[in-house]
Short mmCIF file of C-alpha atoms and ligand atoms in Angstrom, two decimals:
data_model
loop_
_atom_site.label_atom_id
_atom_site.label_comp_id
_atom_site.label_asym_id
_atom_site.label_seq_id
_atom_site.Cartn_x
_atom_site.Cartn_y
_atom_site.Cartn_z
CA UNK A 1 39.40 -78.93 -22.47
CA UNK A 2 42.47 -76.31 -21.82
CA UNK A 3 43.77 -76.70 -25.66
CA UNK A 4 40.26 -75.75 -26.51
CA UNK A 5 40.41 -72.62 -28.13
CA UNK A 6 37.57 -69.95 -27.24
CA UNK A 7 35.59 -66.78 -28.66
CA UNK A 8 33.76 -64.17 -26.75
CA UNK A 9 31.79 -62.22 -28.99
CA UNK A 10 31.71 -58.12 -27.19
CA UNK A 11 34.32 -57.22 -24.86
CA UNK A 12 31.07 -55.04 -22.32
CA UNK A 13 31.52 -55.58 -19.11
CA UNK A 14 30.05 -59.46 -19.29
CA UNK A 15 31.84 -60.84 -22.42
CA UNK A 16 35.54 -59.53 -20.07
CA UNK A 17 34.20 -60.96 -17.06
CA UNK A 18 33.89 -64.44 -18.45
CA UNK A 19 37.18 -63.56 -19.93
CA UNK A 20 38.85 -62.74 -17.01
CA UNK A 21 37.82 -65.96 -15.54
CA UNK A 22 38.33 -68.13 -17.93
CA UNK A 23 41.30 -66.96 -18.32
CA UNK A 24 42.47 -67.85 -14.95
CA UNK A 25 41.58 -71.21 -15.04
CA UNK A 26 44.15 -71.65 -18.39
CA UNK A 27 42.13 -71.54 -21.02
CA UNK A 28 43.22 -69.92 -24.20
CA UNK A 29 40.57 -67.49 -24.70
CA UNK A 30 40.32 -64.22 -27.39
CA UNK A 31 37.62 -61.88 -27.46
CA UNK A 32 36.11 -59.34 -30.50
CA UNK A 33 34.86 -56.84 -30.01
CA UNK A 34 33.41 -54.04 -33.11
CA UNK A 35 34.72 -51.03 -31.26
CA UNK A 36 38.31 -49.66 -31.20
CA UNK A 37 38.18 -49.35 -27.36
CA UNK A 38 36.78 -51.06 -24.73
CA UNK A 39 34.11 -48.58 -22.89
CA UNK A 40 32.41 -46.50 -25.21
CA UNK A 41 29.84 -45.92 -26.34
CA UNK A 42 28.46 -45.89 -22.73
CA UNK A 43 24.60 -46.92 -22.65
CA UNK A 44 24.16 -47.39 -18.69
CA UNK A 45 22.82 -45.36 -15.56
CA UNK A 46 25.68 -46.60 -14.20
CA UNK A 47 24.14 -47.80 -10.64
CA UNK A 48 25.58 -51.06 -9.21
CA UNK A 49 24.33 -52.74 -6.42
CA UNK A 50 26.67 -53.55 -3.71
CA UNK A 51 26.22 -57.36 -4.18
CA UNK A 52 27.82 -56.87 -7.57
CA UNK A 53 31.56 -55.98 -5.41
CA UNK A 54 30.85 -58.57 -3.33
CA UNK A 55 30.36 -61.07 -4.65
CA UNK A 56 32.96 -61.01 -7.93
CA UNK A 57 35.68 -63.36 -8.14
CA UNK A 58 38.19 -60.90 -9.51
CA UNK A 59 38.75 -57.52 -7.63
CA UNK A 60 36.63 -54.72 -8.25
CA UNK A 61 38.03 -51.95 -9.76
CA UNK A 62 37.52 -49.35 -6.81
CA UNK A 63 38.93 -46.74 -8.76
CA UNK A 64 35.39 -46.65 -11.25
CA UNK A 65 33.75 -45.99 -7.57
CA UNK A 66 32.18 -42.04 -7.71
CA UNK A 67 29.46 -41.61 -5.33
CA UNK A 68 27.43 -44.61 -2.20
CA UNK A 69 24.05 -44.65 -2.46
CA UNK A 70 21.98 -45.11 0.85
CA UNK A 71 19.12 -45.45 -0.35
CA UNK A 72 16.02 -43.97 -2.78
CA UNK A 73 13.40 -41.12 -2.52
CA UNK A 74 10.09 -42.87 -4.92
CA UNK A 75 7.83 -39.77 -6.14
CA UNK A 76 4.33 -39.74 -7.60
CA UNK A 77 2.25 -37.11 -8.11
CA UNK A 78 3.47 -34.92 -6.09
CA UNK A 79 3.95 -36.87 -2.99
CA UNK A 80 7.16 -39.31 -1.59
CA UNK A 81 9.01 -41.27 0.33
CA UNK A 82 12.40 -42.61 1.76
CA UNK A 83 13.75 -45.23 1.68
CA UNK A 84 17.28 -45.97 3.64
CA UNK A 85 19.91 -48.44 3.52
CA UNK A 86 22.78 -47.50 4.06
CA UNK A 87 25.85 -48.48 1.48
CA UNK A 88 23.48 -50.47 -0.90
CA UNK A 89 24.69 -49.19 -4.51
CA UNK A 90 27.27 -47.96 -5.76
CA UNK A 91 27.57 -45.22 -8.35
CA UNK A 92 30.83 -45.54 -10.85
CA UNK A 93 32.12 -44.67 -14.69
CA UNK A 94 30.99 -47.61 -16.62
CA UNK A 95 34.34 -46.82 -19.13
CA UNK A 96 36.10 -47.02 -16.55
CA UNK A 97 34.69 -49.95 -15.29
CA UNK A 98 34.46 -52.09 -18.15
CA UNK A 99 37.92 -50.90 -19.15
CA UNK A 100 39.70 -52.24 -16.14
CA UNK A 101 37.13 -55.51 -16.83
CA UNK A 102 39.61 -55.80 -19.73
CA UNK A 103 43.18 -55.03 -18.64
CA UNK A 104 45.25 -57.40 -20.19
CA UNK A 105 42.85 -59.94 -22.03
CA UNK A 106 43.52 -61.17 -25.75
CA UNK A 107 41.08 -58.20 -27.34
CA UNK A 108 40.72 -57.81 -31.22
CA UNK A 109 39.08 -54.53 -31.79
CA UNK A 110 37.41 -53.06 -35.08
CA UNK A 111 36.00 -56.68 -35.61
CA UNK A 112 31.91 -57.18 -35.62
CA UNK A 113 31.19 -60.80 -36.00
CA UNK A 114 27.62 -61.66 -38.34
CA UNK A 115 27.49 -65.14 -38.39
CA UNK A 116 28.40 -68.10 -37.20
CA UNK A 117 28.57 -71.47 -39.51
CA UNK A 118 29.11 -75.12 -37.77
CA UNK A 119 32.58 -76.79 -38.93
CA UNK A 120 33.15 -80.24 -38.27
CA UNK A 121 32.98 -80.40 -34.05
CA UNK A 122 33.86 -76.95 -34.02
CA UNK A 123 32.72 -73.43 -35.39
CA UNK A 124 33.33 -70.91 -38.33
CA UNK A 125 32.64 -66.91 -36.84
CA UNK A 126 32.03 -65.48 -39.60
CA UNK A 127 33.03 -61.15 -39.00
CA UNK A 128 33.41 -58.56 -41.76
CA UNK A 129 37.41 -58.80 -41.18
CA UNK A 130 37.83 -62.16 -42.28
CA UNK A 131 36.84 -66.30 -40.11
CA UNK A 132 37.63 -67.63 -37.35
CA UNK A 133 38.20 -70.07 -36.26
CA UNK A 134 36.38 -71.81 -32.49
CA UNK A 135 35.59 -75.15 -30.30
CA UNK A 136 33.51 -72.69 -28.59
CA UNK A 137 31.04 -69.35 -29.20
CA UNK A 138 30.43 -66.91 -26.29
CA UNK A 139 28.31 -64.57 -27.05
CA UNK A 140 28.25 -61.50 -25.20
CA UNK A 141 27.24 -59.30 -27.96
CA UNK A 142 24.96 -57.11 -25.70
CA UNK A 143 21.39 -56.27 -26.74
CA UNK A 144 21.13 -56.52 -30.51
CA UNK A 145 23.80 -59.99 -30.03
CA UNK A 146 24.56 -61.76 -33.30
CA UNK A 147 25.43 -64.81 -32.08
CA UNK A 148 21.75 -64.62 -30.69
CA UNK A 149 20.33 -64.93 -34.41
CA UNK A 150 22.62 -68.71 -34.38
CA UNK A 151 21.35 -69.42 -30.84
CA UNK A 152 17.68 -68.38 -31.37
CA UNK A 153 16.32 -67.85 -34.42
CA UNK A 154 13.28 -68.04 -33.99
CA UNK A 155 12.86 -66.33 -30.35
CA UNK A 156 10.75 -62.72 -30.20
CA UNK A 157 12.76 -60.31 -27.96
CA UNK A 158 11.43 -57.12 -27.26
CA UNK A 159 13.16 -53.91 -25.94
CA UNK A 160 13.11 -51.04 -23.97
CA UNK A 161 14.83 -47.62 -25.70
CA UNK A 162 16.50 -45.84 -22.84
CA UNK A 163 17.92 -42.43 -22.68
CA UNK A 164 19.67 -40.68 -20.26
CA UNK A 165 21.65 -37.09 -19.92
CA UNK A 166 24.62 -36.35 -17.77
CA UNK A 167 23.47 -32.89 -16.46
CA UNK A 168 24.96 -29.60 -14.03
CA UNK A 169 22.20 -30.25 -11.15
CA UNK A 170 22.56 -30.24 -7.52
CA UNK A 171 20.76 -33.32 -6.18
CA UNK A 172 18.35 -33.14 -3.23
CA UNK A 173 20.38 -35.59 -1.35
CA UNK A 174 23.91 -36.55 -2.48
CA UNK A 175 23.32 -40.57 -1.60
CA UNK A 176 20.08 -40.89 -2.54
CA UNK A 177 18.57 -41.85 -5.67
CA UNK A 178 15.20 -40.68 -7.11
CA UNK A 179 12.45 -42.02 -8.76
CA UNK A 180 9.56 -40.51 -9.97
CA UNK A 181 6.64 -43.06 -11.02
CA UNK A 182 4.48 -42.04 -13.92
CA UNK A 183 3.20 -44.71 -15.43
CA UNK A 184 3.47 -46.93 -17.51
CA UNK A 185 7.59 -46.19 -16.88
CA UNK A 186 9.36 -44.24 -14.57
CA UNK A 187 12.58 -41.76 -14.33
CA UNK A 188 15.51 -41.51 -12.06
CA UNK A 189 18.03 -39.25 -11.15
CA UNK A 190 21.10 -40.59 -9.90
CA UNK A 191 23.81 -38.23 -8.14
CA UNK A 192 27.00 -38.55 -9.33
CA UNK A 193 28.12 -36.04 -7.14
CA UNK A 194 27.01 -32.51 -5.26
CA UNK A 195 27.06 -30.99 -8.73
CA UNK A 196 25.89 -33.83 -11.77
CA UNK A 197 22.97 -35.63 -12.35
CA UNK A 198 22.07 -38.57 -14.57
CA UNK A 199 18.53 -38.29 -15.45
CA UNK A 200 16.45 -41.25 -17.39
CA UNK A 201 13.97 -43.35 -18.86
CA UNK A 202 13.48 -46.03 -20.60
CA UNK A 203 10.23 -45.68 -22.66
CA UNK A 204 8.64 -46.05 -26.07
CA UNK A 205 10.19 -42.22 -27.04
CA UNK A 206 12.58 -41.54 -24.03
CA UNK A 207 14.56 -38.51 -25.69
CA UNK A 208 10.62 -36.47 -25.71
CA UNK A 209 9.49 -38.09 -22.64
CA UNK A 210 12.98 -36.82 -20.62
CA UNK A 211 13.10 -33.29 -21.90
CA UNK A 212 8.91 -33.07 -21.08
CA UNK A 213 10.49 -34.68 -17.70
CA UNK A 214 13.37 -32.28 -17.58
CA UNK A 215 10.98 -29.32 -17.91
CA UNK A 216 8.61 -30.37 -15.42
CA UNK A 217 10.60 -30.65 -13.10
CA UNK A 218 12.53 -27.65 -13.40
CA UNK A 219 15.86 -28.37 -14.09
CA UNK A 220 17.93 -26.19 -15.64
CA UNK A 221 20.82 -27.24 -15.34
CA UNK A 222 23.50 -27.73 -18.51
CA UNK A 223 23.41 -31.06 -20.50
CA UNK A 224 27.35 -32.32 -20.30
CA UNK A 225 26.37 -35.68 -21.71
CA UNK A 226 24.01 -38.07 -23.40
CA UNK A 227 23.52 -41.51 -23.89
CA UNK A 228 20.82 -43.88 -24.94
CA UNK A 229 20.86 -47.42 -25.51
CA UNK A 230 18.00 -50.79 -25.82
CA UNK A 231 17.19 -53.13 -22.74
CA UNK A 232 16.36 -56.28 -24.17
CA UNK A 233 13.48 -59.12 -22.43
CA UNK A 234 12.64 -62.52 -24.00
CA UNK A 235 12.15 -65.88 -22.08
CA UNK A 236 14.60 -68.68 -24.17
CA UNK A 237 13.93 -71.74 -23.13
CA UNK A 238 18.25 -72.56 -23.28
CA UNK A 239 20.84 -70.22 -23.63
CA UNK A 240 23.40 -72.23 -25.62
CA UNK A 241 23.17 -74.62 -28.60
CA UNK A 242 26.25 -76.80 -29.26
CA UNK A 243 29.13 -75.40 -27.83
CA UNK A 244 27.71 -71.64 -28.63
CA UNK A 245 26.55 -69.89 -25.33
CA UNK A 246 25.02 -66.24 -24.63
CA UNK A 247 25.39 -64.83 -21.78
CA UNK A 248 24.58 -60.93 -20.50
CA UNK A 249 22.03 -58.61 -22.31
CA UNK A 250 22.31 -61.35 -25.62
CA UNK A 251 20.53 -63.74 -22.96
CA UNK A 252 18.42 -60.95 -22.17
CA UNK A 253 19.76 -61.93 -18.22
CA UNK A 254 18.25 -58.32 -17.12
CA UNK A 255 15.84 -57.62 -14.24
CA UNK A 256 12.30 -56.90 -15.42
CA UNK A 257 11.90 -53.72 -12.75
CA UNK A 258 14.67 -51.66 -12.34
CA UNK A 259 16.54 -52.96 -16.03
CA UNK A 260 19.79 -53.75 -14.27
CA UNK A 261 22.27 -56.47 -16.52
CA UNK A 262 25.73 -55.98 -14.23
CA UNK A 263 24.64 -58.16 -11.08
CA UNK A 264 22.72 -61.47 -13.61
CA UNK A 265 25.56 -61.53 -16.13
CA UNK A 266 27.61 -61.44 -13.65
CA UNK A 267 26.50 -64.62 -12.40
CA UNK A 268 25.69 -65.96 -14.90
CA UNK A 269 29.17 -65.46 -16.16
CA UNK A 270 30.48 -67.50 -13.56
CA UNK A 271 27.83 -70.06 -14.18
CA UNK A 272 29.51 -70.49 -17.34
CA UNK A 273 32.74 -69.76 -16.81
CA UNK A 274 32.28 -72.98 -13.67
CA UNK A 275 30.53 -75.52 -16.20
CA UNK A 276 33.32 -74.70 -19.10
CA UNK A 277 35.90 -75.37 -16.47
CA UNK A 278 33.97 -78.70 -15.43
CA UNK A 279 32.91 -80.26 -18.22
CA UNK A 280 29.11 -79.88 -17.89
CA UNK A 281 29.02 -77.21 -20.87
CA UNK A 282 25.24 -78.49 -21.47
CA UNK A 283 23.86 -77.83 -17.70
CA UNK A 284 24.22 -73.88 -17.80
CA UNK A 285 20.96 -73.30 -18.51
CA UNK A 286 19.51 -75.28 -16.38
CA UNK A 287 21.79 -74.13 -13.70
CA UNK A 288 20.85 -70.17 -14.65
CA UNK A 289 17.05 -71.64 -14.24
CA UNK A 290 17.47 -73.01 -11.33
CA UNK A 291 19.51 -69.93 -9.75
CA UNK A 292 16.90 -67.19 -11.39
CA UNK A 293 14.13 -68.45 -12.91
CA UNK A 294 11.57 -68.10 -10.21
CA UNK A 295 13.13 -64.78 -9.40
CA UNK A 296 12.67 -63.43 -13.17
CA UNK A 297 9.51 -65.38 -13.68
CA UNK A 298 7.62 -62.91 -11.06
CA UNK A 299 9.82 -60.36 -11.52
CA UNK A 300 8.53 -60.22 -15.26
CA UNK A 301 4.53 -61.18 -14.53
CA UNK A 302 5.33 -57.91 -11.69
CA UNK A 303 6.20 -56.06 -14.58
CA UNK A 304 3.46 -56.60 -16.91
CA UNK A 305 1.23 -55.62 -13.75
CA UNK A 306 2.79 -52.69 -13.39
CA UNK A 307 1.88 -51.58 -16.81
CA UNK A 308 -1.66 -52.52 -16.54
CA UNK A 309 -2.59 -50.76 -13.51
CA UNK A 310 -4.45 -48.01 -13.64
CA UNK A 311 -3.56 -44.12 -12.19
CA UNK A 312 -5.97 -45.26 -8.93
CA UNK A 313 -4.39 -48.63 -7.97
CA UNK A 314 -1.19 -47.15 -8.31
CA UNK A 315 -1.77 -43.99 -5.63
CA UNK A 316 -2.68 -47.18 -3.35
CA UNK A 317 0.01 -49.20 -3.63
CA UNK A 318 2.45 -46.62 -3.55
CA UNK A 319 0.78 -44.98 -0.02
CA UNK A 320 0.54 -49.02 1.44
CA UNK A 321 4.26 -49.28 0.72
CA UNK A 322 4.69 -45.32 1.73
CA UNK A 323 3.33 -47.08 5.37
CA UNK A 324 5.52 -49.89 5.43
CA UNK A 325 9.05 -48.25 4.56
CA UNK A 326 10.28 -50.23 7.41
CA UNK A 327 9.74 -53.15 6.32
CA UNK A 328 11.51 -52.59 2.53
CA UNK A 329 14.32 -51.13 4.39
CA UNK A 330 15.14 -54.14 6.04
CA UNK A 331 14.40 -57.00 3.74
CA UNK A 332 14.46 -55.51 0.40
CA UNK A 333 17.18 -57.46 -1.67
CA UNK A 334 18.50 -54.48 -4.56
CA UNK A 335 19.49 -57.60 -6.58
CA UNK A 336 16.16 -59.54 -5.90
CA UNK A 337 13.31 -57.50 -6.18
CA UNK A 338 10.62 -60.94 -5.45
CA UNK A 339 11.30 -60.98 -2.09
CA UNK A 340 9.89 -58.22 -1.13
CA UNK A 341 6.44 -58.90 -3.08
CA UNK A 342 6.31 -61.75 -0.91
CA UNK A 343 7.19 -60.42 2.09
CA UNK A 344 4.71 -57.76 1.33
CA UNK A 345 2.07 -60.46 1.10
CA UNK A 346 3.00 -61.74 4.26
CA UNK A 347 1.94 -59.02 6.63
CA UNK A 348 -1.00 -58.98 8.76
CA UNK A 349 -1.97 -55.63 7.61
CA UNK A 350 -2.28 -56.01 3.91
CA UNK A 351 -5.74 -54.69 3.41
CA UNK A 352 -8.47 -56.09 1.62
CA UNK A 353 -8.02 -52.75 -0.73
CA UNK A 354 -4.15 -54.24 -1.65
CA UNK A 355 -5.44 -57.58 -1.54
CA UNK A 356 -8.10 -57.12 -4.74
CA UNK A 357 -5.92 -55.00 -6.48
CA UNK A 358 -3.93 -57.74 -6.94
CA UNK A 359 -6.38 -60.40 -7.49
CA UNK A 360 -7.82 -57.94 -10.05
CA UNK A 361 -4.25 -57.82 -12.24
CA UNK A 362 -4.01 -61.21 -11.82
CA UNK A 363 -6.60 -61.94 -12.83
CA UNK A 364 -6.96 -59.35 -15.96
CA UNK A 365 -3.58 -60.45 -17.13
CA UNK A 366 -4.19 -63.94 -16.52
CA UNK A 367 -6.91 -64.44 -19.03
CA UNK A 368 -5.09 -61.52 -21.04
CA UNK A 369 -2.17 -62.56 -23.61
CA UNK A 370 0.86 -60.54 -23.18
CA UNK A 371 0.22 -56.52 -23.40
CA UNK A 372 1.57 -54.55 -26.26
CA UNK A 373 4.60 -52.14 -24.32
CA UNK A 374 7.19 -53.05 -26.11
CA UNK A 375 9.15 -50.86 -29.08
CA UNK A 376 11.62 -52.70 -31.12
C1 FAD B 401 19.85 -46.56 -20.52
C2 FAD B 401 20.29 -47.12 -20.47
C3 FAD B 401 20.59 -48.21 -18.15
C4 FAD B 401 21.28 -49.01 -17.81
N1 FAD B 401 21.37 -48.95 -16.71
C5 FAD B 401 21.63 -49.86 -15.82
C6 FAD B 401 22.24 -49.35 -14.24
O1 FAD B 401 22.29 -48.26 -13.59
N2 FAD B 401 22.92 -51.34 -13.50
C7 FAD B 401 22.77 -52.53 -14.09
O2 FAD B 401 23.18 -52.80 -13.56
N3 FAD B 401 22.34 -52.11 -15.44
C8 FAD B 401 21.95 -50.88 -16.78
N4 FAD B 401 21.66 -51.27 -17.34
C9 FAD B 401 22.33 -52.88 -18.46
C10 FAD B 401 23.35 -52.33 -18.36
O3 FAD B 401 23.66 -51.49 -19.22
C11 FAD B 401 23.75 -54.10 -19.28
O4 FAD B 401 22.68 -55.02 -18.87
C12 FAD B 401 25.13 -54.07 -19.30
O5 FAD B 401 25.78 -53.03 -19.87
C13 FAD B 401 24.87 -54.98 -20.01
O6 FAD B 401 26.35 -56.02 -20.68
P1 FAD B 401 27.27 -56.87 -21.64
O7 FAD B 401 28.23 -56.97 -21.57
O8 FAD B 401 26.14 -58.01 -21.57
O9 FAD B 401 26.82 -55.58 -22.68
P2 FAD B 401 27.15 -55.09 -23.91
O10 FAD B 401 27.71 -53.63 -22.17
O11 FAD B 401 26.41 -54.17 -24.12
O12 FAD B 401 28.28 -54.87 -24.51
C14 FAD B 401 28.58 -55.35 -26.16
C15 FAD B 401 29.33 -55.55 -25.86
O13 FAD B 401 29.62 -56.13 -27.65
C16 FAD B 401 30.12 -55.66 -28.62
N5 FAD B 401 29.14 -55.46 -29.17
C17 FAD B 401 28.22 -55.98 -30.38
N6 FAD B 401 27.72 -56.48 -30.79
C18 FAD B 401 29.05 -57.29 -31.51
C19 FAD B 401 29.51 -57.84 -32.52
N7 FAD B 401 28.22 -58.09 -33.46
N8 FAD B 401 30.33 -58.19 -33.00
C20 FAD B 401 31.27 -57.77 -32.15
N9 FAD B 401 31.31 -57.07 -31.13
C21 FAD B 401 30.04 -56.46 -30.71
C22 FAD B 401 29.29 -54.18 -27.61
O14 FAD B 401 30.17 -53.17 -28.90
C23 FAD B 401 29.59 -53.90 -27.23
O15 FAD B 401 31.43 -53.84 -25.72
C24 FAD B 401 21.28 -50.20 -18.20
C25 FAD B 401 20.97 -50.13 -20.01
C26 FAD B 401 20.30 -49.10 -20.67
C27 FAD B 401 19.82 -48.90 -21.61
#
């Protein structure tokens, strides 16, 4: 098996991570990357849960950590509450992080995958610089994956557009992320240090929404950098076709409530590497589903419900959570959001009011087709 030639498309964090895992197992791995260097352009807020660091199978590049996060401040209509959890996450420099993940790997730069063709028992990877033969291909080529075209020609993918500004602006608390709920989306302000914050939103019209938000909050600081990117959502029945596999954003392995993708992408990379190493290639999708399928199904529904909440119901839920912050501080899992839904429902003081909101949402969404809040 180790004679197998594996080509990974995309040198993002997930492609590089699976590359490192396979290389360490003795595989011949080649990565092709459309850009001329790893880590640019950045399209990420760079908020990484501590679990990413704790569970990685290779040393976490600590030099990429810029700040430590001890919780969050959630805002709605001028009111707010704090959730404290010591060292729950880190703010990282994504360019440095990605470059460290790719160190020592065999990467061919400036080469874009444009298609895949079967070739006997293997494949021909078509690129803008010619053809590459491979026994197996791993698509780690992000939100607009070309490899996904081969695996899932027909499954629809929904996208949210994101924009983020890095601004000279003192955060209200250097170790707290701020979330500003504004239906149907939310804005974030992530402190990089005592002078710089990352302010962003994922929405239909993120650039103008963000400009309005910055004006509304009275942020006056200079904009140092601007980033944009896409977050994909879909429900794929499988992540592979033959020996062509999808991992990370190309497989829409994204948390539907916070839009974080690094944690789930890394867990998927480990499952895929384990399956390849133990010659159980075709078990990758089912193993992933067994581990994360339920969590994703629940949080995808929760996301859909959030979009259909009325302003009044959102306020009621906000105040209910505000009165129960200790539960979140105790039970919440930065990477597993479904846990909280169950913990709240188990609470004896879940009022009739909250239960009636939840029932109304379930009913409305059960009888409705998917609400079209997506942008393409
Ligand atoms: C605004 C925004 C904020 C975000 N904030 C966070 C956050 O705070 N925390 C978090 O965990 N996640 C966040 N995410 C999601 C996170 O950025 C992604 O989940 C993560 O980057 C996925 O990694 P990946 O390696 O799968 O894909 P990518 O990082 O997109 O890497 C894909 C790589 O493939 C290359 N490529 C693409 N197409 C081709 C091709 N055809 N041929 C060759 N190479 C190709 C690209 O150049 C790139 O290098 C955010 C996303 C957005 C849009």
